[in-house]
PDB file of C-alpha atoms in Angstrom:
ATOM      1  CA  MET A   1       0.251  -0.223  -0.106  1.00  0.00           C
ATOM      2  CA  ARG A   2       1.244   3.642  -0.993  1.00  0.00           C
ATOM      3  CA  LEU A   3      -0.662   6.130   1.385  1.00  0.00           C
ATOM      4  CA  ALA A   4       0.086  10.010   2.040  1.00  0.00           C
ATOM      5  CA  THR A   5      -1.554  12.681   4.158  1.00  0.00           C
ATOM      6  CA  VAL A   6      -2.495  16.300   2.195  1.00  0.00           C
ATOM      7  CA  GLU A   7      -4.644  18.910   3.135  1.00  0.00           C
ATOM      8  CA  GLN A   8      -7.376  19.845   1.531  1.00  0.00           C
ATOM      9  CA  ASP A   9     -10.104  22.586   1.837  1.00  0.00           C
ATOM     10  CA  GLY A  10      -8.344  23.241   5.520  1.00  0.00           C
ATOM     11  CA  ASP A  11      -8.726  19.624   6.564  1.00  0.00           C
ATOM     12  CA  PRO A  12      -6.174  17.037   6.718  1.00  0.00           C
ATOM     13  CA  ARG A  13      -6.837  13.867   4.622  1.00  0.00           C
ATOM     14  CA  THR A  14      -5.428  10.559   4.252  1.00  0.00           C
ATOM     15  CA  VAL A  15      -4.643   9.232   0.310  1.00  0.00           C
ATOM     16  CA  VAL A  16      -4.286   5.628  -0.298  1.00  0.00           C
ATOM     17  CA  LEU A  17      -3.446   4.601  -3.990  1.00  0.00           C
ATOM     18  CA  ASP A  18      -5.619   1.718  -5.948  1.00  0.00           C
ATOM     19  CA  ALA A  19      -4.270  -1.043  -7.977  1.00  0.00           C
ATOM     20  CA  ASP A  20      -4.566   1.810 -10.826  1.00  0.00           C
ATOM     21  CA  GLY A  21      -2.683   4.625  -9.407  1.00  0.00           C
ATOM     22  CA  ARG A  22      -5.458   6.699  -8.451  1.00  0.00           C
ATOM     23  CA  PRO A  23      -5.589   8.865  -5.224  1.00  0.00           C
ATOM     24  CA  ARG A  24      -7.960   7.592  -3.416  1.00  0.00           C
ATOM     25  CA  ASP A  25      -9.305   9.528  -0.083  1.00  0.00           C
ATOM     26  CA  VAL A  26     -10.225   6.867   2.211  1.00  0.00           C
ATOM     27  CA  THR A  27     -10.101   9.081   5.528  1.00  0.00           C
ATOM     28  CA  GLY A  28     -13.941   8.022   6.095  1.00  0.00           C
ATOM     29  CA  LEU A  29     -12.507   4.495   6.730  1.00  0.00           C
ATOM     30  CA  THR A  30      -9.550   5.067   8.146  1.00  0.00           C
ATOM     31  CA  GLY A  31      -9.485   8.404   9.786  1.00  0.00           C
ATOM     32  CA  VAL A  32      -6.291  10.610   9.159  1.00  0.00           C
ATOM     33  CA  VAL A  33      -2.973   9.116  10.364  1.00  0.00           C
ATOM     34  CA  THR A  34      -1.724  10.543  13.617  1.00  0.00           C
ATOM     35  CA  ALA A  35      -0.056   9.024  16.449  1.00  0.00           C
ATOM     36  CA  ASP A  36      -1.726   6.070  17.647  1.00  0.00           C
ATOM     37  CA  VAL A  37      -2.815   5.170  13.985  1.00  0.00           C
ATOM     38  CA  ASP A  38      -4.472   1.654  14.096  1.00  0.00           C
ATOM     39  CA  ILE A  39      -2.601  -0.016  10.996  1.00  0.00           C
ATOM     40  CA  ASP A  40      -5.375  -2.571  10.625  1.00  0.00           C
ATOM     41  CA  LYS A  41      -8.378  -0.198   9.040  1.00  0.00           C
ATOM     42  CA  PHE A  42      -5.489   0.232   6.427  1.00  0.00           C
ATOM     43  CA  ALA A  43      -4.610  -3.362   6.298  1.00  0.00           C
ATOM     44  CA  ALA A  44      -8.816  -4.421   5.997  1.00  0.00           C
ATOM     45  CA  LEU A  45      -9.109  -2.066   3.118  1.00  0.00           C
ATOM     46  CA  THR A  46     -10.672  -3.777  -0.073  1.00  0.00           C
ATOM     47  CA  ASP A  47     -10.594  -2.893  -3.516  1.00  0.00           C
ATOM     48  CA  GLN A  48     -14.776  -2.616  -3.500  1.00  0.00           C
ATOM     49  CA  ASP A  49     -13.708  -0.083  -0.517  1.00  0.00           C
ATOM     50  CA  LEU A  50     -11.229   1.582  -2.256  1.00  0.00           C
ATOM     51  CA  HIS A  51     -13.254   2.204  -5.254  1.00  0.00           C
ATOM     52  CA  ARG A  52     -15.984   3.716  -3.369  1.00  0.00           C
ATOM     53  CA  CYS A  53     -13.608   6.412  -1.748  1.00  0.00           C
ATOM     54  CA  PRO A  54     -13.287   9.840  -3.878  1.00  0.00           C
ATOM     55  CA  VAL A  55     -11.077  10.255  -6.233  1.00  0.00           C
ATOM     56  CA  ILE A  56      -8.563  13.283  -5.115  1.00  0.00           C
ATOM     57  CA  ASP A  57      -7.250  15.670  -8.088  1.00  0.00           C
ATOM     58  CA  LEU A  58      -3.460  15.979  -6.226  1.00  0.00           C
ATOM     59  CA  ASP A  59      -2.887  18.795  -8.100  1.00  0.00           C
ATOM     60  CA  ARG A  60      -5.687  20.852  -6.439  1.00  0.00           C
ATOM     61  CA  ILE A  61      -4.969  20.278  -2.907  1.00  0.00           C
ATOM     62  CA  THR A  62      -4.156  22.775  -0.641  1.00  0.00           C
ATOM     63  CA  ARG A  63      -0.799  21.247   0.851  1.00  0.00           C
ATOM     64  CA  TRP A  64       1.186  18.076   1.687  1.00  0.00           C
ATOM     65  CA  LEU A  65       1.476  17.229   5.457  1.00  0.00           C
ATOM     66  CA  PRO A  66       3.946  14.624   6.949  1.00  0.00           C
ATOM     67  CA  PRO A  67       2.703  11.363   6.568  1.00  0.00           C
ATOM     68  CA  VAL A  68       1.916  10.951   9.981  1.00  0.00           C
ATOM     69  CA  THR A  69       0.703  14.143  11.348  1.00  0.00           C
ATOM     70  CA  ASP A  70       1.360  14.328  14.573  1.00  0.00           C
ATOM     71  CA  PRO A  71       4.298  11.782  15.986  1.00  0.00           C
ATOM     72  CA  ARG A  72       4.979  11.161  19.411  1.00  0.00           C
ATOM     73  CA  ARG A  73       8.394  10.579  18.630  1.00  0.00           C
ATOM     74  CA  ILE A  74      10.888  11.778  15.846  1.00  0.00           C
ATOM     75  CA  LEU A  75      14.134   9.516  16.955  1.00  0.00           C
ATOM     76  CA  CYS A  76      16.973   9.888  14.277  1.00  0.00           C
ATOM     77  CA  VAL A  77      19.940   7.820  14.198  1.00  0.00           C
ATOM     78  CA  GLY A  78      23.935   9.245  14.166  1.00  0.00           C
ATOM     79  CA  PHE A  79      26.712   8.364  11.784  1.00  0.00           C
ATOM     80  CA  ASN A  80      24.945   5.207  11.005  1.00  0.00           C
ATOM     81  CA  TYR A  81      26.544   4.869   7.658  1.00  0.00           C
ATOM     82  CA  HIS A  82      30.014   3.601   7.611  1.00  0.00           C
ATOM     83  CA  ASN A  83      31.098   6.171   4.703  1.00  0.00           C
ATOM     84  CA  HIS A  84      29.173   8.968   6.803  1.00  0.00           C
ATOM     85  CA  ALA A  85      31.619   8.068   9.838  1.00  0.00           C
ATOM     86  CA  VAL A  86      34.742   8.392   7.621  1.00  0.00           C
ATOM     87  CA  GLU A  87      33.903  11.254   6.259  1.00  0.00           C
ATOM     88  CA  MET A  88      33.442  12.904   9.495  1.00  0.00           C
ATOM     89  CA  ASP A  89      36.641  11.370  10.813  1.00  0.00           C
ATOM     90  CA  LYS A  90      34.994   9.305  13.140  1.00  0.00           C
ATOM     91  CA  GLU A  91      35.407   5.568  14.093  1.00  0.00           C
ATOM     92  CA  PRO A  92      31.707   3.261  13.751  1.00  0.00           C
ATOM     93  CA  PRO A  93      29.872   4.147  17.197  1.00  0.00           C
ATOM     94  CA  GLN A  94      29.648   0.931  19.366  1.00  0.00           C
ATOM     95  CA  HIS A  95      26.334   1.441  20.065  1.00  0.00           C
ATOM     96  CA  PRO A  96      23.285   3.263  17.971  1.00  0.00           C
ATOM     97  CA  THR A  97      23.654   7.372  18.533  1.00  0.00           C
ATOM     98  CA  PHE A  98      20.224   8.843  18.718  1.00  0.00           C
ATOM     99  CA  PHE A  99      19.066  12.167  18.887  1.00  0.00           C
ATOM    100  CA  VAL A 100      15.255  13.490  18.717  1.00  0.00           C
ATOM    101  CA  ARG A 101      13.567  16.031  16.276  1.00  0.00           C
ATOM    102  CA  PHE A 102      10.177  17.848  16.871  1.00  0.00           C
ATOM    103  CA  PRO A 103       7.500  17.719  14.724  1.00  0.00           C
ATOM    104  CA  SER A 104       7.831  21.196  14.316  1.00  0.00           C
ATOM    105  CA  SER A 105      10.561  21.240  12.822  1.00  0.00           C
ATOM    106  CA  LEU A 106       9.649  19.236   9.695  1.00  0.00           C
ATOM    107  CA  VAL A 107       7.317  19.961   6.525  1.00  0.00           C
ATOM    108  CA  GLY A 108       5.845  18.337   4.233  1.00  0.00           C
ATOM    109  CA  HIS A 109       6.484  17.726   0.285  1.00  0.00           C
ATOM    110  CA  MET A 110       6.667  20.663  -1.860  1.00  0.00           C
ATOM    111  CA  GLU A 111       6.636  22.847   1.520  1.00  0.00           C
ATOM    112  CA  PRO A 112       9.566  25.324   1.390  1.00  0.00           C
ATOM    113  CA  VAL A 113      12.201  24.590   3.842  1.00  0.00           C
ATOM    114  CA  GLU A 114      13.230  27.409   6.100  1.00  0.00           C
ATOM    115  CA  ARG A 115      16.965  28.542   6.669  1.00  0.00           C
ATOM    116  CA  THR A 116      16.814  30.455   9.724  1.00  0.00           C
ATOM    117  CA  PRO A 117      18.584  34.125   9.954  1.00  0.00           C
ATOM    118  CA  ALA A 118      20.093  33.146  12.743  1.00  0.00           C
ATOM    119  CA  SER A 119      22.795  31.176  10.432  1.00  0.00           C
ATOM    120  CA  ASP A 120      23.558  30.679   7.086  1.00  0.00           C
ATOM    121  CA  SER A 121      24.989  26.866   7.359  1.00  0.00           C
ATOM    122  CA  LEU A 122      21.555  24.852   6.883  1.00  0.00           C
ATOM    123  CA  ASP A 123      22.611  21.459   5.492  1.00  0.00           C
ATOM    124  CA  TRP A 124      21.656  18.690   4.013  1.00  0.00           C
ATOM    125  CA  GLU A 125      21.320  14.687   4.957  1.00  0.00           C
ATOM    126  CA  GLY A 126      18.933  12.941   2.921  1.00  0.00           C
ATOM    127  CA  GLU A 127      17.802   9.689   4.509  1.00  0.00           C
ATOM    128  CA  ILE A 128      15.402   6.552   4.621  1.00  0.00           C
ATOM    129  CA  ALA A 129      13.137   6.433   7.658  1.00  0.00           C
ATOM    130  CA  ILE A 130      10.872   4.300   9.054  1.00  0.00           C
ATOM    131  CA  VAL A 131       7.611   4.430  10.660  1.00  0.00           C
ATOM    132  CA  ILE A 132       6.140   2.404  13.618  1.00  0.00           C
ATOM    133  CA  GLY A 133       2.935  -0.033  13.091  1.00  0.00           C
ATOM    134  CA  ARG A 134       3.279  -1.743  16.206  1.00  0.00           C
ATOM    135  CA  GLY A 135       4.281  -0.480  19.511  1.00  0.00           C
ATOM    136  CA  GLY A 136       6.212  -2.002  21.934  1.00  0.00           C
ATOM    137  CA  ARG A 137       9.237  -2.632  24.385  1.00  0.00           C
ATOM    138  CA  ASN A 138      12.595  -4.471  24.618  1.00  0.00           C
ATOM    139  CA  ILE A 139      11.503  -5.666  20.637  1.00  0.00           C
ATOM    140  CA  ARG A 140      14.155  -7.954  19.634  1.00  0.00           C
ATOM    141  CA  ALA A 141      15.969  -7.891  16.668  1.00  0.00           C
ATOM    142  CA  ARG A 142      14.103 -10.960  15.353  1.00  0.00           C
ATOM    143  CA  ASP A 143      10.740  -9.406  15.850  1.00  0.00           C
ATOM    144  CA  ALA A 144      11.413  -5.829  14.673  1.00  0.00           C
ATOM    145  CA  ALA A 145       9.893  -6.679  11.047  1.00  0.00           C
ATOM    146  CA  HIS A 146       6.308  -7.241  12.617  1.00  0.00           C
ATOM    147  CA  HIS A 147       6.807  -3.295  13.956  1.00  0.00           C
ATOM    148  CA  VAL A 148       6.999  -1.384  11.187  1.00  0.00           C
ATOM    149  CA  TRP A 149       4.837  -0.246   9.252  1.00  0.00           C
ATOM    150  CA  GLY A 150       6.225   1.234   6.424  1.00  0.00           C
ATOM    151  CA  TYR A 151       9.066   3.492   4.724  1.00  0.00           C
ATOM    152  CA  THR A 152       9.426   7.468   3.389  1.00  0.00           C
ATOM    153  CA  ALA A 153      11.895   9.688   3.143  1.00  0.00           C
ATOM    154  CA  PHE A 154      13.905  12.325   5.569  1.00  0.00           C
ATOM    155  CA  ALA A 155      15.474  15.054   4.895  1.00  0.00           C
ATOM    156  CA  ASP A 156      17.275  15.523   8.745  1.00  0.00           C
ATOM    157  CA  ASN A 157      18.669  18.955   8.034  1.00  0.00           C
ATOM    158  CA  SER A 158      20.779  20.492   9.903  1.00  0.00           C
ATOM    159  CA  VAL A 159      21.859  24.105  10.958  1.00  0.00           C
ATOM    160  CA  ARG A 160      25.500  23.397  11.406  1.00  0.00           C
ATOM    161  CA  GLU A 161      27.083  25.953  13.738  1.00  0.00           C
ATOM    162  CA  PHE A 162      24.461  25.665  16.473  1.00  0.00           C
ATOM    163  CA  GLN A 163      24.829  21.961  16.003  1.00  0.00           C
ATOM    164  CA  LEU A 164      28.513  22.052  17.125  1.00  0.00           C
ATOM    165  CA  HIS A 165      27.467  24.461  20.056  1.00  0.00           C
ATOM    166  CA  GLY A 166      28.045  21.441  22.211  1.00  0.00           C
ATOM    167  CA  THR A 167      28.287  17.917  22.505  1.00  0.00           C
ATOM    168  CA  GLN A 168      24.534  17.276  21.496  1.00  0.00           C
ATOM    169  CA  ALA A 169      22.744  17.808  18.094  1.00  0.00           C
ATOM    170  CA  THR A 170      19.277  19.233  19.607  1.00  0.00           C
ATOM    171  CA  ALA A 171      19.931  23.203  18.699  1.00  0.00           C
ATOM    172  CA  GLY A 172      20.790  22.504  14.960  1.00  0.00           C
ATOM    173  CA  LYS A 173      18.433  19.824  14.240  1.00  0.00           C
ATOM    174  CA  ASN A 174      15.197  21.143  15.256  1.00  0.00           C
ATOM    175  CA  PHE A 175      14.865  24.746  13.779  1.00  0.00           C
ATOM    176  CA  ASP A 176      11.234  25.490  12.673  1.00  0.00           C
ATOM    177  CA  ARG A 177      10.359  24.416   8.895  1.00  0.00           C
ATOM    178  CA  SER A 178      14.041  22.955   8.486  1.00  0.00           C
ATOM    179  CA  GLY A 179      13.655  19.241   7.351  1.00  0.00           C
ATOM    180  CA  SER A 180      11.160  17.390   5.841  1.00  0.00           C
ATOM    181  CA  VAL A 181       9.085  13.971   5.803  1.00  0.00           C
ATOM    182  CA  GLY A 182       7.364  12.364   3.037  1.00  0.00           C
ATOM    183  CA  PRO A 183       5.285  12.380   0.399  1.00  0.00           C
ATOM    184  CA  TRP A 184       4.228   8.783   0.416  1.00  0.00           C
ATOM    185  CA  LEU A 185       4.963   5.724   3.133  1.00  0.00           C
ATOM    186  CA  VAL A 186       4.749   2.598   1.372  1.00  0.00           C
ATOM    187  CA  THR A 187       3.963   0.041   3.578  1.00  0.00           C
ATOM    188  CA  ALA A 188       6.564  -3.221   4.315  1.00  0.00           C
ATOM    189  CA  ASP A 189       4.599  -5.725   2.345  1.00  0.00           C
ATOM    190  CA  GLU A 190       5.393  -3.878  -0.590  1.00  0.00           C
ATOM    191  CA  ILE A 191       9.019  -3.959   0.120  1.00  0.00           C
ATOM    192  CA  ALA A 192      10.708  -7.143  -0.926  1.00  0.00           C
ATOM    193  CA  ASP A 193      14.112  -6.608   0.468  1.00  0.00           C
ATOM    194  CA  PRO A 194      14.431  -3.600   2.844  1.00  0.00           C
ATOM    195  CA  ASN A 195      18.153  -3.504   3.106  1.00  0.00           C
ATOM    196  CA  ALA A 196      17.967  -2.869  -0.806  1.00  0.00           C
ATOM    197  CA  LEU A 197      16.610   0.391  -0.521  1.00  0.00           C
ATOM    198  CA  GLU A 198      18.209   2.994  -1.847  1.00  0.00           C
ATOM    199  CA  VAL A 199      18.323   7.179  -0.779  1.00  0.00           C
ATOM    200  CA  HIS A 200      19.626   9.319  -3.257  1.00  0.00           C
ATOM    201  CA  THR A 201      20.096  13.444  -2.738  1.00  0.00           C
ATOM    202  CA  TYR A 202      20.380  15.928  -5.136  1.00  0.00           C
ATOM    203  CA  LEU A 203      20.447  19.639  -5.671  1.00  0.00           C
ATOM    204  CA  GLY A 204      18.759  20.586  -8.335  1.00  0.00           C
ATOM    205  CA  ASP A 205      20.069  18.173 -10.945  1.00  0.00           C
ATOM    206  CA  ASN A 206      23.334  17.146  -9.176  1.00  0.00           C
ATOM    207  CA  ARG A 207      23.460  14.013  -6.731  1.00  0.00           C
ATOM    208  CA  VAL A 208      25.509  14.921  -3.971  1.00  0.00           C
ATOM    209  CA  GLN A 209      24.252  11.474  -1.786  1.00  0.00           C
ATOM    210  CA  ALA A 210      23.988   8.096  -2.464  1.00  0.00           C
ATOM    211  CA  GLY A 211      23.478   5.292   0.274  1.00  0.00           C
ATOM    212  CA  VAL A 212      21.704   2.109   0.707  1.00  0.00           C
ATOM    213  CA  LEU A 213      20.263   0.296   3.609  1.00  0.00           C
ATOM    214  CA  ALA A 214      22.487  -2.614   3.394  1.00  0.00           C
ATOM    215  CA  ASP A 215      25.590  -0.149   4.429  1.00  0.00           C
ATOM    216  CA  LEU A 216      24.222   1.252   7.388  1.00  0.00           C
ATOM    217  CA  VAL A 217      25.907  -0.006  10.887  1.00  0.00           C
ATOM    218  CA  PHE A 218      23.275  -0.634  12.856  1.00  0.00           C
ATOM    219  CA  ASP A 219      20.282  -2.452  10.493  1.00  0.00           C
ATOM    220  CA  VAL A 220      16.708  -1.135  11.161  1.00  0.00           C
ATOM    221  CA  PRO A 221      15.769  -4.459  13.546  1.00  0.00           C
ATOM    222  CA  SER A 222      18.866  -3.474  15.667  1.00  0.00           C
ATOM    223  CA  VAL A 223      18.001   0.059  15.780  1.00  0.00           C
ATOM    224  CA  ILE A 224      14.435  -1.044  16.887  1.00  0.00           C
ATOM    225  CA  GLU A 225      15.956  -3.758  19.432  1.00  0.00           C
ATOM    226  CA  TYR A 226      18.222  -1.113  21.000  1.00  0.00           C
ATOM    227  CA  VAL A 227      15.926   2.134  20.935  1.00  0.00           C
ATOM    228  CA  SER A 228      12.865   0.184  22.633  1.00  0.00           C
ATOM    229  CA  THR A 229      14.913  -0.689  25.558  1.00  0.00           C
ATOM    230  CA  TRP A 230      14.796   2.908  26.653  1.00  0.00           C
ATOM    231  CA  THR A 231      11.846   3.634  25.545  1.00  0.00           C
ATOM    232  CA  THR A 232       8.021   1.916  24.664  1.00  0.00           C
ATOM    233  CA  LEU A 233       7.713   2.220  20.824  1.00  0.00           C
ATOM    234  CA  THR A 234       4.420   3.712  19.597  1.00  0.00           C
ATOM    235  CA  PRO A 235       2.578   3.192  16.379  1.00  0.00           C
ATOM    236  CA  GLY A 236       3.635   6.447  14.106  1.00  0.00           C
ATOM    237  CA  ASP A 237       6.671   7.024  15.633  1.00  0.00           C
ATOM    238  CA  ILE A 238       9.242   8.001  13.341  1.00  0.00           C
ATOM    239  CA  ILE A 239      12.765   6.422  12.903  1.00  0.00           C
ATOM    240  CA  ALA A 240      15.595   8.147  10.390  1.00  0.00           C
ATOM    241  CA  THR A 241      17.755   5.338   9.818  1.00  0.00           C
ATOM    242  CA  GLY A 242      20.940   7.901   9.071  1.00  0.00           C
ATOM    243  CA  THR A 243      22.488   9.855   6.088  1.00  0.00           C
ATOM    244  CA  PRO A 244      25.322   8.582   3.836  1.00  0.00           C
ATOM    245  CA  ALA A 245      28.055  10.511   2.922  1.00  0.00           C
ATOM    246  CA  GLY A 246      28.013  13.391   1.093  1.00  0.00           C
ATOM    247  CA  ILE A 247      26.897  16.338   3.292  1.00  0.00           C
ATOM    248  CA  GLY A 248      28.064  19.969   2.448  1.00  0.00           C
ATOM    249  CA  TYR A 249      30.045  20.214   5.487  1.00  0.00           C
ATOM    250  CA  ARG A 250      32.480  18.122   4.866  1.00  0.00           C
ATOM    251  CA  GLN A 251      33.436  19.571   1.579  1.00  0.00           C
ATOM    252  CA  ASP A 252      36.121  22.157   0.862  1.00  0.00           C
ATOM    253  CA  PRO A 253      34.778  24.634   1.561  1.00  0.00           C
ATOM    254  CA  PRO A 254      31.990  23.401   3.424  1.00  0.00           C
ATOM    255  CA  ARG A 255      28.590  24.273   0.924  1.00  0.00           C
ATOM    256  CA  TYR A 256      25.265  24.967   2.927  1.00  0.00           C
ATOM    257  CA  LEU A 257      21.919  25.281   1.078  1.00  0.00           C
ATOM    258  CA  GLN A 258      20.751  28.641  -0.693  1.00  0.00           C
ATOM    259  CA  PRO A 259      17.587  30.178  -1.160  1.00  0.00           C
ATOM    260  CA  GLY A 260      15.490  29.216  -4.003  1.00  0.00           C
ATOM    261  CA  GLU A 261      17.344  25.625  -4.263  1.00  0.00           C
ATOM    262  CA  VAL A 262      15.953  22.806  -5.019  1.00  0.00           C
ATOM    263  CA  LEU A 263      16.635  20.010  -2.691  1.00  0.00           C
ATOM    264  CA  THR A 264      15.302  16.341  -3.760  1.00  0.00           C
ATOM    265  CA  ILE A 265      15.248  13.221  -1.598  1.00  0.00           C
ATOM    266  CA  ASP A 266      14.356  10.153  -3.804  1.00  0.00           C
ATOM    267  CA  ILE A 267      14.477   6.077  -2.410  1.00  0.00           C
ATOM    268  CA  PRO A 268      13.524   4.570  -6.005  1.00  0.00           C
ATOM    269  CA  GLY A 269      10.101   2.350  -5.776  1.00  0.00           C
ATOM    270  CA  VAL A 270       9.022   4.156  -2.580  1.00  0.00           C
ATOM    271  CA  THR A 271       9.096   8.074  -2.872  1.00  0.00           C
ATOM    272  CA  ARG A 272      10.714  11.450  -3.844  1.00  0.00           C
ATOM    273  CA  LEU A 273      10.671  14.378  -1.062  1.00  0.00           C
ATOM    274  CA  VAL A 274      11.563  17.862  -2.895  1.00  0.00           C
ATOM    275  CA  ASN A 275      11.350  20.939  -1.016  1.00  0.00           C
ATOM    276  CA  HIS A 276      12.332  24.511  -1.921  1.00  0.00           C
ATOM    277  CA  ILE A 277      14.623  25.979   0.053  1.00  0.00           C
ATOM    278  CA  ARG A 278      13.383  29.492   1.719  1.00  0.00           C
TER     279      ARG A 278
END
């Protein structure tokens, strides 16, 4: 299943693509995708159900929203690609390194990503994110796949100047509207081999990052096992799995996002997240 959340006439709507690729408004059957989403309502949708739902013209919606409108947790893994650890002159960590983002730091597809007047050091980080469908605590890695609802694109953009003010990444990661997520969430049953998922980041037509989940230091099951030892995961939680090499901060000289540029995070076969920089 491929689903998204959009705003139409001031209201959030949940959209699912039918077998012919037409976007259907299923809000009346499933509700809007929020924290504690009931994924069984989506799994129960039949082709007949979808064909009874109205088609939405995606060219006429007000805007795209994050796939989960108000996730309870947005957890991000740092230094989780071997090549990114190398470009940062760091050894791969012995344990997953986490930081958090607030929902206010993220916008949806085609919404402007905003540079702060406090710094000109907004950097790109293209990532693959997982969305939790079934919550739990102390989840074993071997059981983790049962808890993954789906995959989407995530721009974990960072204001490097503020990120480097201390040893914690929180400040640099949480400027309002500095990152993005979406637009489509593809459910895990549609992904034959999650480790084969690729992520590509583009500035305009120039590819600046490329990675594949098989190159993670800590794979998705290990990440879920680790994080669920210290917090109870709930449906709708987002876990961004890390960014590959190619960030602007490590270029010589450093290169940051500029007004008017277009940032694209492409996960082939899953989704393509596009934002203009403002």
